[in-house]
Protein backbone atom coordinates (compact mmCIF):
# COMPACT_ATOMS: atom_id res chain seq x y z
CA UNK A 1 0.00 0.00 0.00
CA UNK A 2 1.15 3.56 -0.54
CA UNK A 3 1.47 6.65 1.63
CA UNK A 4 -2.30 7.08 1.78
CA UNK A 5 -2.79 3.98 3.91
CA UNK A 6 -1.92 5.27 7.40
CA UNK A 7 -3.84 8.50 6.90
CA UNK A 8 -6.77 6.55 5.53
CA UNK A 9 -6.90 4.56 8.76
CA UNK A 10 -7.08 7.76 10.82
CA UNK A 11 -9.49 9.73 8.69
CA UNK A 12 -11.66 7.02 7.17
CA UNK A 13 -14.72 7.93 9.27
CA UNK A 14 -14.66 11.44 7.78
CA UNK A 15 -14.92 10.20 4.19
CA UNK A 16 -18.06 9.42 2.22
CA UNK A 17 -18.98 5.80 1.66
CA UNK A 18 -17.95 6.03 -2.01
CA UNK A 19 -14.59 7.57 -1.11
CA UNK A 20 -13.95 4.88 1.51
CA UNK A 21 -14.91 2.12 -0.92
CA UNK A 22 -12.78 3.36 -3.81
CA UNK A 23 -9.70 3.94 -1.65
CA UNK A 24 -10.10 0.61 0.14
CA UNK A 25 -10.54 -1.31 -3.10
CA UNK A 26 -7.67 0.44 -4.84
CA UNK A 27 -5.07 0.44 -2.05
CA UNK A 28 -6.13 -2.25 0.40
CA UNK A 29 -7.58 -4.84 -1.95
CA UNK A 30 -5.33 -3.95 -4.92
CA UNK A 31 -8.16 -3.62 -7.46
CA UNK A 32 -7.34 -1.90 -10.72
CA UNK A 33 -9.16 1.25 -11.81
CA UNK A 34 -10.90 -0.85 -14.45
CA UNK A 35 -12.13 -3.40 -11.92
CA UNK A 36 -13.51 -0.72 -9.63
CA UNK A 37 -15.13 1.07 -12.57
CA UNK A 38 -16.76 -2.15 -13.70
CA UNK A 39 -18.08 -2.91 -10.21
CA UNK A 40 -19.58 0.58 -9.80
CA UNK A 41 -20.59 0.96 -13.45
CA UNK A 42 -18.66 4.19 -13.94
CA UNK A 43 -15.67 5.14 -16.07
CA UNK A 44 -12.09 4.49 -15.04
CA UNK A 45 -11.56 8.23 -15.22
CA UNK A 46 -14.35 8.79 -12.68
CA UNK A 47 -12.72 6.29 -10.31
CA UNK A 48 -9.29 7.86 -10.80
CA UNK A 49 -10.65 11.37 -10.22
CA UNK A 50 -12.45 10.26 -7.06
CA UNK A 51 -9.34 8.56 -5.68
CA UNK A 52 -7.15 11.60 -6.40
CA UNK A 53 -9.71 13.93 -4.77
CA UNK A 54 -9.87 11.64 -1.75
CA UNK A 55 -6.08 11.57 -1.43
CA UNK A 56 -6.09 15.37 -1.48
CA UNK A 57 -8.82 15.44 1.18
CA UNK A 58 -6.79 13.08 3.37
CA UNK A 59 -3.76 15.36 3.05
CA UNK A 60 -5.90 18.38 3.95
CA UNK A 61 -7.31 16.62 7.01
CA UNK A 62 -3.80 15.81 8.17
CA UNK A 63 -2.63 19.40 7.61
CA UNK A 64 -5.51 20.68 9.73
CA UNK A 65 -5.84 18.00 12.41
CA UNK A 66 -2.34 16.47 12.65
CA UNK A 67 -3.72 13.21 14.04
CA UNK A 68 -1.31 11.01 12.12
CA UNK A 69 1.71 13.19 12.86
CA UNK A 70 0.84 13.25 16.58
CA UNK A 71 0.37 9.48 16.57
CA UNK A 72 3.83 8.99 15.04
CA UNK A 73 5.40 11.26 17.68
CA UNK A 74 3.75 9.35 20.50
CA UNK A 75 4.68 6.02 18.94
CA UNK A 76 8.31 7.10 18.65
CA UNK A 77 8.42 8.16 22.30
CA UNK A 78 6.78 4.92 23.39
CA UNK A 79 9.23 2.86 21.32
CA UNK A 80 12.18 4.77 22.81
CA UNK A 81 10.87 4.23 26.34
CA UNK A 82 10.30 0.52 25.73
CA UNK A 83 13.80 0.14 24.29
CA UNK A 84 15.30 1.99 27.26
CA UNK A 85 13.46 -0.12 29.85
CA UNK A 86 14.33 -3.35 28.06
CA UNK A 87 18.01 -2.40 27.86
CA UNK A 88 18.33 -0.86 31.33
CA UNK A 89 16.44 -3.56 33.21
CA UNK A 90 16.91 -6.78 31.21
CA UNK A 91 16.43 -9.03 34.25
CA UNK A 92 13.50 -7.28 35.90
CA UNK A 93 10.59 -9.62 35.19
CA UNK A 94 7.87 -7.13 36.16
CA UNK A 95 9.23 -4.43 33.87
CA UNK A 96 9.72 -6.87 31.02
CA UNK A 97 6.13 -8.09 31.48
CA UNK A 98 4.97 -4.47 31.33
CA UNK A 99 6.98 -3.92 28.16
CA UNK A 100 5.35 -6.96 26.56
CA UNK A 101 1.87 -5.70 27.50
CA UNK A 102 2.64 -2.25 26.08
CA UNK A 103 3.93 -3.77 22.85
CA UNK A 104 0.73 -5.80 22.52
CA UNK A 105 -1.38 -2.68 23.11
CA UNK A 106 0.66 -0.76 20.56
CA UNK A 107 -0.07 -3.40 17.91
CA UNK A 108 -3.83 -2.98 18.35
PDB file of C-alpha atoms in Angstrom:
ATOM      1  CA  UNK A   1       0.000   0.000   0.000  1.00  0.00           C
ATOM      2  CA  UNK A   2       1.152   3.555  -0.538  1.00  0.00           C
ATOM      3  CA  UNK A   3       1.472   6.646   1.634  1.00  0.00           C
ATOM      4  CA  UNK A   4      -2.303   7.078   1.783  1.00  0.00           C
ATOM      5  CA  UNK A   5      -2.794   3.977   3.911  1.00  0.00           C
ATOM      6  CA  UNK A   6      -1.919   5.272   7.399  1.00  0.00           C
ATOM      7  CA  UNK A   7      -3.835   8.501   6.899  1.00  0.00           C
ATOM      8  CA  UNK A   8      -6.769   6.549   5.529  1.00  0.00           C
ATOM      9  CA  UNK A   9      -6.899   4.565   8.764  1.00  0.00           C
ATOM     10  CA  UNK A  10      -7.078   7.758  10.822  1.00  0.00           C
ATOM     11  CA  UNK A  11      -9.486   9.734   8.688  1.00  0.00           C
ATOM     12  CA  UNK A  12     -11.659   7.015   7.167  1.00  0.00           C
ATOM     13  CA  UNK A  13     -14.720   7.933   9.273  1.00  0.00           C
ATOM     14  CA  UNK A  14     -14.655  11.443   7.782  1.00  0.00           C
ATOM     15  CA  UNK A  15     -14.924  10.201   4.195  1.00  0.00           C
ATOM     16  CA  UNK A  16     -18.060   9.421   2.224  1.00  0.00           C
ATOM     17  CA  UNK A  17     -18.980   5.796   1.656  1.00  0.00           C
ATOM     18  CA  UNK A  18     -17.949   6.033  -2.012  1.00  0.00           C
ATOM     19  CA  UNK A  19     -14.588   7.572  -1.110  1.00  0.00           C
ATOM     20  CA  UNK A  20     -13.955   4.880   1.507  1.00  0.00           C
ATOM     21  CA  UNK A  21     -14.905   2.116  -0.922  1.00  0.00           C
ATOM     22  CA  UNK A  22     -12.781   3.358  -3.813  1.00  0.00           C
ATOM     23  CA  UNK A  23      -9.701   3.942  -1.655  1.00  0.00           C
ATOM     24  CA  UNK A  24     -10.096   0.605   0.143  1.00  0.00           C
ATOM     25  CA  UNK A  25     -10.542  -1.312  -3.100  1.00  0.00           C
ATOM     26  CA  UNK A  26      -7.668   0.436  -4.838  1.00  0.00           C
ATOM     27  CA  UNK A  27      -5.070   0.441  -2.049  1.00  0.00           C
ATOM     28  CA  UNK A  28      -6.129  -2.249   0.397  1.00  0.00           C
ATOM     29  CA  UNK A  29      -7.583  -4.837  -1.952  1.00  0.00           C
ATOM     30  CA  UNK A  30      -5.335  -3.954  -4.924  1.00  0.00           C
ATOM     31  CA  UNK A  31      -8.157  -3.620  -7.456  1.00  0.00           C
ATOM     32  CA  UNK A  32      -7.345  -1.900 -10.724  1.00  0.00           C
ATOM     33  CA  UNK A  33      -9.162   1.252 -11.809  1.00  0.00           C
ATOM     34  CA  UNK A  34     -10.903  -0.847 -14.451  1.00  0.00           C
ATOM     35  CA  UNK A  35     -12.131  -3.403 -11.917  1.00  0.00           C
ATOM     36  CA  UNK A  36     -13.511  -0.718  -9.630  1.00  0.00           C
ATOM     37  CA  UNK A  37     -15.126   1.069 -12.570  1.00  0.00           C
ATOM     38  CA  UNK A  38     -16.756  -2.150 -13.704  1.00  0.00           C
ATOM     39  CA  UNK A  39     -18.083  -2.913 -10.206  1.00  0.00           C
ATOM     40  CA  UNK A  40     -19.577   0.577  -9.804  1.00  0.00           C
ATOM     41  CA  UNK A  41     -20.591   0.960 -13.453  1.00  0.00           C
ATOM     42  CA  UNK A  42     -18.657   4.191 -13.938  1.00  0.00           C
ATOM     43  CA  UNK A  43     -15.673   5.141 -16.066  1.00  0.00           C
ATOM     44  CA  UNK A  44     -12.090   4.490 -15.037  1.00  0.00           C
ATOM     45  CA  UNK A  45     -11.559   8.231 -15.215  1.00  0.00           C
ATOM     46  CA  UNK A  46     -14.348   8.788 -12.679  1.00  0.00           C
ATOM     47  CA  UNK A  47     -12.723   6.292 -10.309  1.00  0.00           C
ATOM     48  CA  UNK A  48      -9.290   7.864 -10.804  1.00  0.00           C
ATOM     49  CA  UNK A  49     -10.653  11.369 -10.218  1.00  0.00           C
ATOM     50  CA  UNK A  50     -12.446  10.258  -7.060  1.00  0.00           C
ATOM     51  CA  UNK A  51      -9.335   8.562  -5.684  1.00  0.00           C
ATOM     52  CA  UNK A  52      -7.154  11.600  -6.397  1.00  0.00           C
ATOM     53  CA  UNK A  53      -9.706  13.932  -4.773  1.00  0.00           C
ATOM     54  CA  UNK A  54      -9.874  11.641  -1.749  1.00  0.00           C
ATOM     55  CA  UNK A  55      -6.082  11.573  -1.435  1.00  0.00           C
ATOM     56  CA  UNK A  56      -6.088  15.369  -1.476  1.00  0.00           C
ATOM     57  CA  UNK A  57      -8.816  15.435   1.182  1.00  0.00           C
ATOM     58  CA  UNK A  58      -6.787  13.077   3.373  1.00  0.00           C
ATOM     59  CA  UNK A  59      -3.756  15.358   3.051  1.00  0.00           C
ATOM     60  CA  UNK A  60      -5.900  18.381   3.949  1.00  0.00           C
ATOM     61  CA  UNK A  61      -7.310  16.621   7.009  1.00  0.00           C
ATOM     62  CA  UNK A  62      -3.798  15.812   8.167  1.00  0.00           C
ATOM     63  CA  UNK A  63      -2.632  19.397   7.612  1.00  0.00           C
ATOM     64  CA  UNK A  64      -5.508  20.684   9.730  1.00  0.00           C
ATOM     65  CA  UNK A  65      -5.843  18.002  12.411  1.00  0.00           C
ATOM     66  CA  UNK A  66      -2.341  16.466  12.648  1.00  0.00           C
ATOM     67  CA  UNK A  67      -3.721  13.207  14.042  1.00  0.00           C
ATOM     68  CA  UNK A  68      -1.307  11.013  12.121  1.00  0.00           C
ATOM     69  CA  UNK A  69       1.713  13.194  12.865  1.00  0.00           C
ATOM     70  CA  UNK A  70       0.838  13.252  16.582  1.00  0.00           C
ATOM     71  CA  UNK A  71       0.372   9.480  16.569  1.00  0.00           C
ATOM     72  CA  UNK A  72       3.825   8.992  15.040  1.00  0.00           C
ATOM     73  CA  UNK A  73       5.398  11.264  17.678  1.00  0.00           C
ATOM     74  CA  UNK A  74       3.749   9.350  20.504  1.00  0.00           C
ATOM     75  CA  UNK A  75       4.677   6.021  18.944  1.00  0.00           C
ATOM     76  CA  UNK A  76       8.310   7.098  18.649  1.00  0.00           C
ATOM     77  CA  UNK A  77       8.417   8.160  22.296  1.00  0.00           C
ATOM     78  CA  UNK A  78       6.785   4.916  23.387  1.00  0.00           C
ATOM     79  CA  UNK A  79       9.231   2.864  21.320  1.00  0.00           C
ATOM     80  CA  UNK A  80      12.177   4.768  22.808  1.00  0.00           C
ATOM     81  CA  UNK A  81      10.872   4.226  26.336  1.00  0.00           C
ATOM     82  CA  UNK A  82      10.302   0.525  25.735  1.00  0.00           C
ATOM     83  CA  UNK A  83      13.801   0.144  24.290  1.00  0.00           C
ATOM     84  CA  UNK A  84      15.304   1.991  27.262  1.00  0.00           C
ATOM     85  CA  UNK A  85      13.462  -0.117  29.853  1.00  0.00           C
ATOM     86  CA  UNK A  86      14.328  -3.351  28.065  1.00  0.00           C
ATOM     87  CA  UNK A  87      18.007  -2.402  27.864  1.00  0.00           C
ATOM     88  CA  UNK A  88      18.327  -0.862  31.326  1.00  0.00           C
ATOM     89  CA  UNK A  89      16.441  -3.556  33.211  1.00  0.00           C
ATOM     90  CA  UNK A  90      16.914  -6.778  31.214  1.00  0.00           C
ATOM     91  CA  UNK A  91      16.433  -9.029  34.245  1.00  0.00           C
ATOM     92  CA  UNK A  92      13.499  -7.277  35.901  1.00  0.00           C
ATOM     93  CA  UNK A  93      10.594  -9.624  35.194  1.00  0.00           C
ATOM     94  CA  UNK A  94       7.867  -7.134  36.156  1.00  0.00           C
ATOM     95  CA  UNK A  95       9.230  -4.426  33.870  1.00  0.00           C
ATOM     96  CA  UNK A  96       9.717  -6.873  31.022  1.00  0.00           C
ATOM     97  CA  UNK A  97       6.135  -8.090  31.477  1.00  0.00           C
ATOM     98  CA  UNK A  98       4.974  -4.466  31.332  1.00  0.00           C
ATOM     99  CA  UNK A  99       6.983  -3.920  28.156  1.00  0.00           C
ATOM    100  CA  UNK A 100       5.347  -6.962  26.565  1.00  0.00           C
ATOM    101  CA  UNK A 101       1.874  -5.698  27.496  1.00  0.00           C
ATOM    102  CA  UNK A 102       2.642  -2.255  26.076  1.00  0.00           C
ATOM    103  CA  UNK A 103       3.933  -3.771  22.852  1.00  0.00           C
ATOM    104  CA  UNK A 104       0.732  -5.803  22.515  1.00  0.00           C
ATOM    105  CA  UNK A 105      -1.380  -2.678  23.108  1.00  0.00           C
ATOM    106  CA  UNK A 106       0.665  -0.761  20.556  1.00  0.00           C
ATOM    107  CA  UNK A 107      -0.072  -3.400  17.911  1.00  0.00           C
ATOM    108  CA  UNK A 108      -3.833  -2.981  18.351  1.00  0.00           C
TER     109      UNK A 108
END
